[in-house]
Amino acid sequence: MIRVRDLEKSYGDLAVLRGVDLDVAPGSIVALLGSNGAGKTTLIKILTTLLKADAGTATIGGVDVATQPAQVRESTSLTGQFAAVDESLSGRENLVLIARLRHLKDAGAIADDLLARFQLTDAGGRRVSTYSGGMRRRLDIAMSLIGDPPVIFLDEPTTGLDPQSRQEVWSTVEALAERGTTILLTTQYLDEAERLADRIAILHGGRIIADGTLAELTRLFPPASVEYVEKQPTLEEIFLAIVGEDDAA
């Protein structure tokens, strides 16, 4: 569903992406890990047509993001690091607004369906300013689903949320994947990647330096043993071993 080949992007003399290759299968969740400044958000911006690459190719569902950006936007949605909701409106009004901007019929019915799917029906008539962090993020993701895009990009969706709100968002993302939505998730929370991702890609030095399931990445890390009991490495230990502790700091 998502295919990236030899993607490059520089800001002046700073090369951020230096030949990125990445594949995301339909209906799967891929977590993109990397230190601050590794280029995760830059890659997401290129894939969502907000930024142009210097070299390489990227396609969404076989559609080139550089030459057919309008078609790509019709089939994708982006949820950024901060909830893009209007706090002066109610949850339902936010959803109706987006549905109307997309020129969809029965905007009210679409809003009511999404409120139900995201367990927000009781709060639908309240102003978003009264919502908790998890509720705002769930509403934000619900807004991104209007029009049923087959591909969703989640750029650090749980940044700044408390543990309970993070659990709410995780459950929401898992439900989306069960419905067949393809999800590319960037995160700095390694437990989030462990919980959600079918595959994990590590972006470092402008390239994808590791890509596989958690089990496959675990095999890259030699097991330690204490009194003949094998210790399985955590994803955090694997990540630091691959990129180096100094680079990840």
PDB file of C-alpha atoms in Angstrom:
ATOM      1  CA  MET A   1       0.000   0.000   0.000  1.00  0.00           C
ATOM      2  CA  ILE A   2       2.917   2.347   0.768  1.00  0.00           C
ATOM      3  CA  ARG A   3       6.165   2.004  -1.163  1.00  0.00           C
ATOM      4  CA  VAL A   4       9.209   4.238  -0.751  1.00  0.00           C
ATOM      5  CA  ARG A   5      12.390   3.906  -2.779  1.00  0.00           C
ATOM      6  CA  ASP A   6      15.664   5.849  -2.450  1.00  0.00           C
ATOM      7  CA  LEU A   7      13.912   8.876  -0.940  1.00  0.00           C
ATOM      8  CA  GLU A   8      16.169  11.849  -0.220  1.00  0.00           C
ATOM      9  CA  LYS A   9      15.555  15.217   1.422  1.00  0.00           C
ATOM     10  CA  SER A  10      17.933  17.937   2.574  1.00  0.00           C
ATOM     11  CA  TYR A  11      17.473  21.293   4.261  1.00  0.00           C
ATOM     12  CA  GLY A  12      20.364  23.343   2.958  1.00  0.00           C
ATOM     13  CA  ASP A  13      23.533  21.449   3.854  1.00  0.00           C
ATOM     14  CA  LEU A  14      21.693  19.159   6.268  1.00  0.00           C
ATOM     15  CA  ALA A  15      20.800  15.829   4.669  1.00  0.00           C
ATOM     16  CA  VAL A  16      17.826  14.422   6.605  1.00  0.00           C
ATOM     17  CA  LEU A  17      16.776  11.524   4.358  1.00  0.00           C
ATOM     18  CA  ARG A  18      19.593   9.800   2.492  1.00  0.00           C
ATOM     19  CA  GLY A  19      17.941   7.053   0.515  1.00  0.00           C
ATOM     20  CA  VAL A  20      14.974   5.701   2.471  1.00  0.00           C
ATOM     21  CA  ASP A  21      13.356   2.415   1.412  1.00  0.00           C
ATOM     22  CA  LEU A  22      10.139   1.311   3.086  1.00  0.00           C
ATOM     23  CA  ASP A  23       7.147  -0.938   2.347  1.00  0.00           C
ATOM     24  CA  VAL A  24       3.847  -1.045   4.240  1.00  0.00           C
ATOM     25  CA  ALA A  25       1.462  -3.890   3.434  1.00  0.00           C
ATOM     26  CA  PRO A  26      -2.298  -3.250   3.115  1.00  0.00           C
ATOM     27  CA  GLY A  27      -4.146  -3.426   6.417  1.00  0.00           C
ATOM     28  CA  SER A  28      -1.001  -3.479   8.530  1.00  0.00           C
ATOM     29  CA  ILE A  29       0.462  -1.193  11.186  1.00  0.00           C
ATOM     30  CA  VAL A  30       4.102  -0.225  10.708  1.00  0.00           C
ATOM     31  CA  ALA A  31       5.840   1.729  13.457  1.00  0.00           C
ATOM     32  CA  LEU A  32       8.608   4.082  12.358  1.00  0.00           C
ATOM     33  CA  LEU A  33      11.132   4.602  15.155  1.00  0.00           C
ATOM     34  CA  GLY A  34      13.981   7.088  15.310  1.00  0.00           C
ATOM     35  CA  SER A  35      15.694   9.590  17.550  1.00  0.00           C
ATOM     36  CA  ASN A  36      14.733  13.261  17.574  1.00  0.00           C
ATOM     37  CA  GLY A  37      15.761  14.773  14.242  1.00  0.00           C
ATOM     38  CA  ALA A  38      16.015  11.392  12.520  1.00  0.00           C
ATOM     39  CA  GLY A  39      13.594  12.508   9.799  1.00  0.00           C
ATOM     40  CA  LYS A  40      10.391  10.709  10.779  1.00  0.00           C
ATOM     41  CA  THR A  41       8.150  13.756  10.389  1.00  0.00           C
ATOM     42  CA  THR A  42       9.935  14.761   7.180  1.00  0.00           C
ATOM     43  CA  LEU A  43       9.141  11.365   5.698  1.00  0.00           C
ATOM     44  CA  ILE A  44       5.505  11.630   6.768  1.00  0.00           C
ATOM     45  CA  LYS A  45       5.221  15.104   5.227  1.00  0.00           C
ATOM     46  CA  ILE A  46       6.554  13.807   1.916  1.00  0.00           C
ATOM     47  CA  LEU A  47       4.157  10.872   1.903  1.00  0.00           C
ATOM     48  CA  THR A  48       1.204  13.163   2.646  1.00  0.00           C
ATOM     49  CA  THR A  49       2.226  15.620  -0.123  1.00  0.00           C
ATOM     50  CA  LEU A  50       3.048  18.433   2.325  1.00  0.00           C
ATOM     51  CA  LEU A  51       6.700  18.401   1.273  1.00  0.00           C
ATOM     52  CA  LYS A  52       8.544  17.468  -1.893  1.00  0.00           C
ATOM     53  CA  ALA A  53      11.440  15.042  -1.894  1.00  0.00           C
ATOM     54  CA  ASP A  54      14.752  15.931  -3.546  1.00  0.00           C
ATOM     55  CA  ALA A  55      15.106  12.474  -5.087  1.00  0.00           C
ATOM     56  CA  GLY A  56      13.544   9.023  -5.054  1.00  0.00           C
ATOM     57  CA  THR A  57       9.954   7.867  -5.390  1.00  0.00           C
ATOM     58  CA  ALA A  58       7.001   7.221  -3.102  1.00  0.00           C
ATOM     59  CA  THR A  59       3.617   5.754  -3.945  1.00  0.00           C
ATOM     60  CA  ILE A  60       0.395   5.282  -1.986  1.00  0.00           C
ATOM     61  CA  GLY A  61      -1.771   2.526  -3.406  1.00  0.00           C
ATOM     62  CA  GLY A  62       0.276   2.731  -6.582  1.00  0.00           C
ATOM     63  CA  VAL A  63      -0.251   6.493  -6.943  1.00  0.00           C
ATOM     64  CA  ASP A  64       2.863   8.677  -7.071  1.00  0.00           C
ATOM     65  CA  VAL A  65       2.856  11.297  -4.308  1.00  0.00           C
ATOM     66  CA  ALA A  66       4.880  13.769  -6.373  1.00  0.00           C
ATOM     67  CA  THR A  67       3.038  13.636  -9.687  1.00  0.00           C
ATOM     68  CA  GLN A  68      -0.522  12.932  -8.443  1.00  0.00           C
ATOM     69  CA  PRO A  69      -0.784  14.691  -5.071  1.00  0.00           C
ATOM     70  CA  ALA A  70      -4.521  15.415  -5.312  1.00  0.00           C
ATOM     71  CA  GLN A  71      -5.326  11.735  -5.789  1.00  0.00           C
ATOM     72  CA  VAL A  72      -3.049  10.798  -2.889  1.00  0.00           C
ATOM     73  CA  ARG A  73      -4.828  13.263  -0.586  1.00  0.00           C
ATOM     74  CA  GLU A  74      -8.169  11.670  -1.438  1.00  0.00           C
ATOM     75  CA  SER A  75      -6.993   8.280  -0.164  1.00  0.00           C
ATOM     76  CA  THR A  76      -4.951   9.316   2.876  1.00  0.00           C
ATOM     77  CA  SER A  77      -5.350  11.146   6.148  1.00  0.00           C
ATOM     78  CA  LEU A  78      -2.846  12.593   8.615  1.00  0.00           C
ATOM     79  CA  THR A  79      -3.122  12.976  12.366  1.00  0.00           C
ATOM     80  CA  GLY A  80      -0.256  15.087  13.675  1.00  0.00           C
ATOM     81  CA  GLN A  81       1.370  15.420  17.069  1.00  0.00           C
ATOM     82  CA  PHE A  82      -1.281  17.836  18.329  1.00  0.00           C
ATOM     83  CA  ALA A  83      -5.037  17.383  18.029  1.00  0.00           C
ATOM     84  CA  ALA A  84      -6.371  19.558  15.189  1.00  0.00           C
ATOM     85  CA  VAL A  85      -9.786  20.179  16.718  1.00  0.00           C
ATOM     86  CA  ASP A  86     -11.760  23.386  17.230  1.00  0.00           C
ATOM     87  CA  GLU A  87     -12.216  23.693  20.990  1.00  0.00           C
ATOM     88  CA  SER A  88     -15.027  26.232  20.648  1.00  0.00           C
ATOM     89  CA  LEU A  89     -17.194  23.671  18.821  1.00  0.00           C
ATOM     90  CA  SER A  90     -18.727  20.490  20.147  1.00  0.00           C
ATOM     91  CA  GLY A  91     -17.339  17.125  19.121  1.00  0.00           C
ATOM     92  CA  ARG A  92     -20.258  16.551  16.777  1.00  0.00           C
ATOM     93  CA  GLU A  93     -19.898  20.012  15.222  1.00  0.00           C
ATOM     94  CA  ASN A  94     -16.220  19.323  14.492  1.00  0.00           C
ATOM     95  CA  LEU A  95     -17.133  16.137  12.652  1.00  0.00           C
ATOM     96  CA  VAL A  96     -20.003  17.732  10.735  1.00  0.00           C
ATOM     97  CA  LEU A  97     -17.709  20.574   9.672  1.00  0.00           C
ATOM     98  CA  ILE A  98     -15.114  18.225   8.177  1.00  0.00           C
ATOM     99  CA  ALA A  99     -17.771  16.129   6.445  1.00  0.00           C
ATOM    100  CA  ARG A 100     -19.211  19.245   4.820  1.00  0.00           C
ATOM    101  CA  LEU A 101     -15.752  20.452   3.780  1.00  0.00           C
ATOM    102  CA  ARG A 102     -15.323  17.098   2.049  1.00  0.00           C
ATOM    103  CA  HIS A 103     -18.695  17.679   0.305  1.00  0.00           C
ATOM    104  CA  LEU A 104     -20.172  14.488   1.740  1.00  0.00           C
ATOM    105  CA  LYS A 105     -23.886  13.862   2.009  1.00  0.00           C
ATOM    106  CA  ASP A 106     -25.588  13.238   5.370  1.00  0.00           C
ATOM    107  CA  ALA A 107     -22.873  14.981   7.386  1.00  0.00           C
ATOM    108  CA  GLY A 108     -24.915  14.584  10.565  1.00  0.00           C
ATOM    109  CA  ALA A 109     -25.278  10.839  10.113  1.00  0.00           C
ATOM    110  CA  ILE A 110     -21.539  10.506   9.431  1.00  0.00           C
ATOM    111  CA  ALA A 111     -20.783  12.454  12.618  1.00  0.00           C
ATOM    112  CA  ASP A 112     -23.145  10.340  14.724  1.00  0.00           C
ATOM    113  CA  ASP A 113     -21.653   7.104  13.381  1.00  0.00           C
ATOM    114  CA  LEU A 114     -18.103   8.206  14.223  1.00  0.00           C
ATOM    115  CA  LEU A 115     -19.102   9.409  17.677  1.00  0.00           C
ATOM    116  CA  ALA A 116     -20.510   5.950  18.343  1.00  0.00           C
ATOM    117  CA  ARG A 117     -17.448   4.152  16.936  1.00  0.00           C
ATOM    118  CA  PHE A 118     -15.109   6.157  19.149  1.00  0.00           C
ATOM    119  CA  GLN A 119     -17.252   5.996  22.304  1.00  0.00           C
ATOM    120  CA  LEU A 120     -17.923   9.743  22.208  1.00  0.00           C
ATOM    121  CA  THR A 121     -21.691   9.783  21.775  1.00  0.00           C
ATOM    122  CA  ASP A 122     -22.393  11.021  25.309  1.00  0.00           C
ATOM    123  CA  ALA A 123     -19.817  13.810  24.896  1.00  0.00           C
ATOM    124  CA  GLY A 124     -20.795  14.686  21.321  1.00  0.00           C
ATOM    125  CA  GLY A 125     -22.809  17.754  22.312  1.00  0.00           C
ATOM    126  CA  ARG A 126     -20.158  19.162  24.651  1.00  0.00           C
ATOM    127  CA  ARG A 127     -17.521  21.692  23.695  1.00  0.00           C
ATOM    128  CA  VAL A 128     -14.183  20.079  22.939  1.00  0.00           C
ATOM    129  CA  SER A 129     -12.560  22.420  25.491  1.00  0.00           C
ATOM    130  CA  THR A 130     -14.127  20.180  28.163  1.00  0.00           C
ATOM    131  CA  TYR A 131     -12.634  16.961  26.728  1.00  0.00           C
ATOM    132  CA  SER A 132      -9.750  15.039  28.262  1.00  0.00           C
ATOM    133  CA  GLY A 133      -6.544  14.574  26.257  1.00  0.00           C
ATOM    134  CA  GLY A 134      -7.537  11.057  25.232  1.00  0.00           C
ATOM    135  CA  MET A 135     -10.994  12.180  24.129  1.00  0.00           C
ATOM    136  CA  ARG A 136      -9.530  14.986  22.011  1.00  0.00           C
ATOM    137  CA  ARG A 137      -7.119  12.588  20.353  1.00  0.00           C
ATOM    138  CA  ARG A 138      -9.892  10.080  19.660  1.00  0.00           C
ATOM    139  CA  LEU A 139     -11.988  12.873  18.140  1.00  0.00           C
ATOM    140  CA  ASP A 140      -8.993  13.968  16.063  1.00  0.00           C
ATOM    141  CA  ILE A 141      -8.554  10.444  14.708  1.00  0.00           C
ATOM    142  CA  ALA A 142     -12.308  10.204  14.073  1.00  0.00           C
ATOM    143  CA  MET A 143     -12.122  13.412  12.025  1.00  0.00           C
ATOM    144  CA  SER A 144      -9.304  11.920   9.973  1.00  0.00           C
ATOM    145  CA  LEU A 145     -11.540   8.948   9.079  1.00  0.00           C
ATOM    146  CA  ILE A 146     -14.228  11.022   7.416  1.00  0.00           C
ATOM    147  CA  GLY A 147     -14.395   9.844   3.819  1.00  0.00           C
ATOM    148  CA  ASP A 148     -13.010   6.395   4.798  1.00  0.00           C
ATOM    149  CA  PRO A 149      -9.375   6.860   3.683  1.00  0.00           C
ATOM    150  CA  PRO A 150      -7.630   3.479   3.286  1.00  0.00           C
ATOM    151  CA  VAL A 151      -4.314   4.871   4.582  1.00  0.00           C
ATOM    152  CA  ILE A 152      -3.759   6.853   7.779  1.00  0.00           C
ATOM    153  CA  PHE A 153      -0.547   8.463   8.985  1.00  0.00           C
ATOM    154  CA  LEU A 154      -0.227   8.938  12.745  1.00  0.00           C
ATOM    155  CA  ASP A 155       2.677  11.199  13.664  1.00  0.00           C
ATOM    156  CA  GLU A 156       3.418  10.641  17.372  1.00  0.00           C
ATOM    157  CA  PRO A 157      -0.297  10.451  18.236  1.00  0.00           C
ATOM    158  CA  THR A 158       0.154   9.977  21.995  1.00  0.00           C
ATOM    159  CA  THR A 159       2.700  12.722  22.649  1.00  0.00           C
ATOM    160  CA  GLY A 160       1.894  14.443  25.934  1.00  0.00           C
ATOM    161  CA  LEU A 161      -0.943  12.112  26.890  1.00  0.00           C
ATOM    162  CA  ASP A 162      -1.281  10.472  30.294  1.00  0.00           C
ATOM    163  CA  PRO A 163      -1.105   6.642  30.515  1.00  0.00           C
ATOM    164  CA  GLN A 164      -4.876   6.169  30.508  1.00  0.00           C
ATOM    165  CA  SER A 165      -5.307   8.402  27.455  1.00  0.00           C
ATOM    166  CA  ARG A 166      -2.510   6.550  25.675  1.00  0.00           C
ATOM    167  CA  GLN A 167      -4.348   3.263  26.291  1.00  0.00           C
ATOM    168  CA  GLU A 168      -7.510   4.779  24.806  1.00  0.00           C
ATOM    169  CA  VAL A 169      -5.655   5.825  21.652  1.00  0.00           C
ATOM    170  CA  TRP A 170      -3.958   2.433  21.363  1.00  0.00           C
ATOM    171  CA  SER A 171      -7.329   0.695  21.465  1.00  0.00           C
ATOM    172  CA  THR A 172      -8.589   3.065  18.772  1.00  0.00           C
ATOM    173  CA  VAL A 173      -5.619   2.347  16.487  1.00  0.00           C
ATOM    174  CA  GLU A 174      -6.012  -1.409  16.957  1.00  0.00           C
ATOM    175  CA  ALA A 175      -9.693  -1.158  16.029  1.00  0.00           C
ATOM    176  CA  LEU A 176      -8.801   0.739  12.849  1.00  0.00           C
ATOM    177  CA  ALA A 177      -6.357  -1.966  11.794  1.00  0.00           C
ATOM    178  CA  GLU A 178      -8.978  -4.646  12.415  1.00  0.00           C
ATOM    179  CA  ARG A 179     -11.231  -2.828   9.925  1.00  0.00           C
ATOM    180  CA  GLY A 180      -8.483  -3.048   7.275  1.00  0.00           C
ATOM    181  CA  THR A 181      -6.995   0.455   7.502  1.00  0.00           C
ATOM    182  CA  THR A 182      -3.302   0.725   6.642  1.00  0.00           C
ATOM    183  CA  ILE A 183      -1.425   2.703   9.298  1.00  0.00           C
ATOM    184  CA  LEU A 184       2.067   4.193   9.359  1.00  0.00           C
ATOM    185  CA  LEU A 185       2.812   5.268  12.906  1.00  0.00           C
ATOM    186  CA  THR A 186       5.749   7.355  14.099  1.00  0.00           C
ATOM    187  CA  THR A 187       6.491   7.210  17.788  1.00  0.00           C
ATOM    188  CA  GLN A 188       9.216   7.707  20.370  1.00  0.00           C
ATOM    189  CA  TYR A 189       7.454   5.373  22.802  1.00  0.00           C
ATOM    190  CA  LEU A 190       8.945   1.937  22.273  1.00  0.00           C
ATOM    191  CA  ASP A 191       6.225   0.215  24.297  1.00  0.00           C
ATOM    192  CA  GLU A 192       3.737   1.762  21.872  1.00  0.00           C
ATOM    193  CA  ALA A 193       5.508   0.134  18.932  1.00  0.00           C
ATOM    194  CA  GLU A 194       5.654  -3.183  20.776  1.00  0.00           C
ATOM    195  CA  ARG A 195       1.919  -3.046  21.478  1.00  0.00           C
ATOM    196  CA  LEU A 196       0.640  -1.891  18.088  1.00  0.00           C
ATOM    197  CA  ALA A 197       3.002  -2.653  15.239  1.00  0.00           C
ATOM    198  CA  ASP A 198       2.963  -5.617  12.879  1.00  0.00           C
ATOM    199  CA  ARG A 199       6.377  -4.467  11.683  1.00  0.00           C
ATOM    200  CA  ILE A 200       8.914  -1.993  13.038  1.00  0.00           C
ATOM    201  CA  ALA A 201      11.277   0.143  10.947  1.00  0.00           C
ATOM    202  CA  ILE A 202      14.160   2.071  12.503  1.00  0.00           C
ATOM    203  CA  LEU A 203      15.201   5.299  10.782  1.00  0.00           C
ATOM    204  CA  HIS A 204      18.747   6.375  11.583  1.00  0.00           C
ATOM    205  CA  GLY A 205      21.363   8.383   9.720  1.00  0.00           C
ATOM    206  CA  GLY A 206      18.839   9.181   7.011  1.00  0.00           C
ATOM    207  CA  ARG A 207      18.150   5.536   6.169  1.00  0.00           C
ATOM    208  CA  ILE A 208      16.063   2.601   7.343  1.00  0.00           C
ATOM    209  CA  ILE A 209      18.693   0.493   9.082  1.00  0.00           C
ATOM    210  CA  ALA A 210      16.386  -2.227  10.429  1.00  0.00           C
ATOM    211  CA  ASP A 211      12.938  -3.411   9.346  1.00  0.00           C
ATOM    212  CA  GLY A 212      11.030  -6.428  10.578  1.00  0.00           C
ATOM    213  CA  THR A 213       8.667  -7.912  13.107  1.00  0.00           C
ATOM    214  CA  LEU A 214       9.511  -7.644  16.782  1.00  0.00           C
ATOM    215  CA  ALA A 215      10.542 -11.297  16.736  1.00  0.00           C
ATOM    216  CA  GLU A 216      12.863 -10.688  13.763  1.00  0.00           C
ATOM    217  CA  LEU A 217      14.443  -7.666  15.426  1.00  0.00           C
ATOM    218  CA  THR A 218      14.829  -9.584  18.664  1.00  0.00           C
ATOM    219  CA  ARG A 219      16.968 -12.135  16.856  1.00  0.00           C
ATOM    220  CA  LEU A 220      19.419  -9.347  15.963  1.00  0.00           C
ATOM    221  CA  PHE A 221      20.133  -8.919  19.667  1.00  0.00           C
ATOM    222  CA  PRO A 222      22.153 -11.733  21.309  1.00  0.00           C
ATOM    223  CA  PRO A 223      20.209 -13.209  24.232  1.00  0.00           C
ATOM    224  CA  ALA A 224      21.700 -12.940  27.692  1.00  0.00           C
ATOM    225  CA  SER A 225      21.403 -15.767  30.192  1.00  0.00           C
ATOM    226  CA  VAL A 226      21.460 -15.836  33.946  1.00  0.00           C
ATOM    227  CA  GLU A 227      21.528 -19.221  35.635  1.00  0.00           C
ATOM    228  CA  TYR A 228      20.430 -20.854  32.397  1.00  0.00           C
ATOM    229  CA  VAL A 229      17.342 -18.622  32.053  1.00  0.00           C
ATOM    230  CA  GLU A 230      17.275 -16.787  28.743  1.00  0.00           C
ATOM    231  CA  LYS A 231      16.516 -13.076  28.976  1.00  0.00           C
ATOM    232  CA  GLN A 232      14.552 -11.667  26.057  1.00  0.00           C
ATOM    233  CA  PRO A 233      15.688  -8.129  25.147  1.00  0.00           C
ATOM    234  CA  THR A 234      13.156  -5.330  25.202  1.00  0.00           C
ATOM    235  CA  LEU A 235      12.527  -3.272  22.081  1.00  0.00           C
ATOM    236  CA  GLU A 236      14.287  -0.378  23.832  1.00  0.00           C
ATOM    237  CA  GLU A 237      17.451  -2.482  24.224  1.00  0.00           C
ATOM    238  CA  ILE A 238      17.238  -3.554  20.577  1.00  0.00           C
ATOM    239  CA  PHE A 239      16.765   0.055  19.419  1.00  0.00           C
ATOM    240  CA  LEU A 240      19.729   1.347  21.439  1.00  0.00           C
ATOM    241  CA  ALA A 241      21.930  -1.508  20.294  1.00  0.00           C
ATOM    242  CA  ILE A 242      21.165  -0.779  16.656  1.00  0.00           C
ATOM    243  CA  VAL A 243      21.518   3.008  16.657  1.00  0.00           C
ATOM    244  CA  GLY A 244      23.929   3.457  19.572  1.00  0.00           C
ATOM    245  CA  GLU A 245      23.115   4.996  22.940  1.00  0.00           C
ATOM    246  CA  ASP A 246      24.933   8.268  22.211  1.00  0.00           C
ATOM    247  CA  ASP A 247      22.944   8.851  19.006  1.00  0.00           C
ATOM    248  CA  ALA A 248      19.647   8.082  20.738  1.00  0.00           C
ATOM    249  CA  ALA A 249      20.242  10.508  23.602  1.00  0.00           C
TER     250      ALA A 249
END
